Amino acid sequence: MNYKTLTLTLLLGLGAMQAQAEMTMNHEGHDMSQMEGMTLAEAGDMTMTRGIITRLDEANGKVGIRHEAIANLKMPPMTMVFRVADPALLKDLKLGDAVRFHAENPAGKLTVTAIQRG
C-alpha cells in the first residue's frame, strides 16, 4: 500500500469516527424513564426551573408552583399543580418558598422529580 492510499484511508476512517461520535452524543428524543429514582448528582445536569410554591398537599403528593417557562416540557410560565415523584420531596418546603425544580411528563402526568429551595 502506498502512502497516498494509506493517508486517504486514515482520513476517511477518522471522518467516519467523528460522525459516529457526534451521533452518539445527540440525546434529543431519548426516553429518560430509566432515570426514575435517581438523585440529581446521579442524573447529572437536569434542566431546573425557578418557581414559587403556591400550594402544598403532602397527603396527596401534589405541589402548586408559579413557575417560569419549563424548557424541557416546552411549557410557558404559569401557575399549576404537579404530582411529586416522592412526597418526601415536599418535607421541608412551605408556601411562598422560592424553588428550583425539575419536572417530567411520564404517561401524561406532569411530575416534579427534583425540587430544592433556591
mmCIF file of C-alpha atoms in Angstrom:
data_model
loop_
_atom_site.group_PDB
_atom_site.id
_atom_site.type_symbol
_atom_site.label_atom_id
_atom_site.label_comp_id
_atom_site.label_asym_id
_atom_site.label_seq_id
_atom_site.Cartn_x
_atom_site.Cartn_y
_atom_site.Cartn_z
ATOM 1 C CA MET A 1 0.000 0.000 0.000
ATOM 2 C CA ASN A 2 1.466 3.390 -0.888
ATOM 3 C CA TYR A 3 1.424 6.489 1.325
ATOM 4 C CA LYS A 4 -1.348 8.259 -0.614
ATOM 5 C CA THR A 5 -3.693 5.296 -0.260
ATOM 6 C CA LEU A 6 -2.812 4.879 3.422
ATOM 7 C CA THR A 7 -3.337 8.602 4.119
ATOM 8 C CA LEU A 8 -6.694 8.615 2.324
ATOM 9 C CA THR A 9 -7.819 5.506 4.211
ATOM 10 C CA LEU A 10 -6.857 7.053 7.554
ATOM 11 C CA LEU A 11 -8.626 10.349 6.767
ATOM 12 C CA LEU A 12 -11.817 8.575 5.725
ATOM 13 C CA GLY A 13 -11.680 6.429 8.858
ATOM 14 C CA LEU A 14 -11.228 9.462 11.101
ATOM 15 C CA GLY A 15 -14.147 11.224 9.399
ATOM 16 C CA ALA A 16 -16.373 8.201 9.965
ATOM 17 C CA MET A 17 -15.327 8.043 13.638
ATOM 18 C CA GLN A 18 -16.131 11.732 14.119
ATOM 19 C CA ALA A 19 -19.592 11.298 12.555
ATOM 20 C CA GLN A 20 -20.264 8.304 14.837
ATOM 21 C CA ALA A 21 -19.161 10.279 17.905
ATOM 22 C CA GLU A 22 -21.478 13.167 17.002
ATOM 23 C CA MET A 23 -24.427 10.805 16.565
ATOM 24 C CA THR A 24 -23.641 9.113 19.871
ATOM 25 C CA MET A 25 -23.612 12.427 21.748
ATOM 26 C CA ASN A 26 -27.034 13.558 20.453
ATOM 27 C CA HIS A 27 -29.539 12.587 23.184
ATOM 28 C CA GLU A 28 -32.539 14.538 21.880
ATOM 29 C CA GLY A 29 -35.734 12.489 21.969
ATOM 30 C CA HIS A 30 -34.340 9.727 24.182
ATOM 31 C CA ASP A 31 -36.639 8.004 26.646
ATOM 32 C CA MET A 32 -35.383 9.058 30.062
ATOM 33 C CA SER A 33 -37.727 6.784 32.052
ATOM 34 C CA GLN A 34 -34.787 4.674 33.181
ATOM 35 C CA MET A 35 -33.658 7.667 35.281
ATOM 36 C CA GLU A 36 -36.618 7.326 37.670
ATOM 37 C CA GLY A 37 -35.494 7.391 41.280
ATOM 38 C CA MET A 38 -32.079 8.890 40.568
ATOM 39 C CA THR A 39 -30.759 11.782 42.617
ATOM 40 C CA LEU A 40 -29.627 14.985 40.926
ATOM 41 C CA ALA A 41 -25.985 14.001 41.368
ATOM 42 C CA GLU A 42 -26.595 10.623 39.743
ATOM 43 C CA ALA A 43 -28.595 12.065 36.865
ATOM 44 C CA GLY A 44 -26.090 14.765 36.009
ATOM 45 C CA ASP A 45 -27.226 18.099 34.645
ATOM 46 C CA MET A 46 -31.036 18.261 34.666
ATOM 47 C CA THR A 47 -32.867 21.356 33.497
ATOM 48 C CA MET A 48 -34.012 23.176 36.616
ATOM 49 C CA THR A 49 -36.833 25.727 36.515
ATOM 50 C CA ARG A 50 -37.430 28.532 39.004
ATOM 51 C CA GLY A 51 -40.764 28.915 40.738
ATOM 52 C CA ILE A 52 -42.670 29.877 43.891
ATOM 53 C CA ILE A 53 -44.643 27.364 45.987
ATOM 54 C CA THR A 54 -48.349 28.305 45.925
ATOM 55 C CA ARG A 55 -49.858 25.086 47.299
ATOM 56 C CA LEU A 56 -48.621 22.095 49.315
ATOM 57 C CA ASP A 57 -50.591 18.857 49.567
ATOM 58 C CA GLU A 58 -48.213 16.310 51.095
ATOM 59 C CA ALA A 59 -51.029 13.848 51.804
ATOM 60 C CA ASN A 60 -51.833 13.554 48.088
ATOM 61 C CA GLY A 61 -48.298 14.105 46.806
ATOM 62 C CA LYS A 62 -49.025 17.370 44.990
ATOM 63 C CA VAL A 63 -47.457 20.816 44.854
ATOM 64 C CA GLY A 64 -48.646 24.065 43.271
ATOM 65 C CA ILE A 65 -45.911 26.149 41.672
ATOM 66 C CA ARG A 66 -45.981 29.529 39.916
ATOM 67 C CA HIS A 67 -43.132 28.886 37.507
ATOM 68 C CA GLU A 68 -41.145 30.368 34.650
ATOM 69 C CA ALA A 69 -41.077 28.598 31.277
ATOM 70 C CA ILE A 70 -40.196 24.897 31.589
ATOM 71 C CA ALA A 71 -37.791 24.312 28.707
ATOM 72 C CA ASN A 72 -37.764 20.504 28.647
ATOM 73 C CA LEU A 73 -41.597 20.405 28.573
ATOM 74 C CA LYS A 74 -41.924 23.389 26.207
ATOM 75 C CA MET A 75 -44.351 24.942 28.701
ATOM 76 C CA PRO A 76 -44.858 28.717 29.106
ATOM 77 C CA PRO A 77 -44.801 30.442 32.513
ATOM 78 C CA MET A 78 -47.939 29.768 34.568
ATOM 79 C CA THR A 79 -49.223 28.548 37.921
ATOM 80 C CA MET A 80 -50.171 24.895 38.114
ATOM 81 C CA VAL A 81 -50.319 21.820 40.307
ATOM 82 C CA PHE A 82 -47.841 18.976 39.778
ATOM 83 C CA ARG A 83 -47.642 15.476 41.185
ATOM 84 C CA VAL A 84 -44.395 14.734 43.003
ATOM 85 C CA ALA A 85 -42.388 11.586 42.299
ATOM 86 C CA ASP A 86 -41.846 11.181 46.055
ATOM 87 C CA PRO A 87 -43.929 13.033 48.698
ATOM 88 C CA ALA A 88 -40.748 13.300 50.801
ATOM 89 C CA LEU A 89 -39.584 15.964 48.317
ATOM 90 C CA LEU A 90 -42.096 18.346 49.941
ATOM 91 C CA LYS A 91 -40.925 17.729 53.511
ATOM 92 C CA ASP A 92 -39.025 20.959 54.201
ATOM 93 C CA LEU A 93 -40.957 23.300 51.887
ATOM 94 C CA LYS A 94 -43.552 25.922 52.805
ATOM 95 C CA LEU A 95 -45.902 28.272 50.960
ATOM 96 C CA GLY A 96 -44.058 31.164 49.337
ATOM 97 C CA ASP A 97 -40.700 29.375 49.115
ATOM 98 C CA ALA A 98 -38.640 30.169 46.028
ATOM 99 C CA VAL A 99 -37.585 26.860 44.495
ATOM 100 C CA ARG A 100 -35.764 25.291 41.596
ATOM 101 C CA PHE A 101 -37.358 22.116 40.297
ATOM 102 C CA HIS A 102 -37.236 19.571 37.521
ATOM 103 C CA ALA A 103 -40.463 18.255 36.017
ATOM 104 C CA GLU A 104 -41.156 15.420 33.599
ATOM 105 C CA ASN A 105 -44.311 14.194 31.884
ATOM 106 C CA PRO A 106 -44.368 10.401 32.315
ATOM 107 C CA ALA A 107 -47.569 8.848 30.966
ATOM 108 C CA GLY A 108 -49.119 12.302 30.547
ATOM 109 C CA LYS A 109 -48.873 13.139 34.277
ATOM 110 C CA LEU A 110 -46.779 16.235 34.992
ATOM 111 C CA THR A 111 -44.473 15.208 37.819
ATOM 112 C CA VAL A 112 -41.815 17.033 39.830
ATOM 113 C CA THR A 113 -38.855 14.672 40.097
ATOM 114 C CA ALA A 114 -36.467 17.016 41.953
ATOM 115 C CA ILE A 115 -37.001 20.199 43.948
ATOM 116 C CA GLN A 116 -34.804 22.400 46.117
ATOM 117 C CA ARG A 117 -35.034 25.783 47.759
ATOM 118 C CA GLY A 118 -33.345 28.476 45.782
#
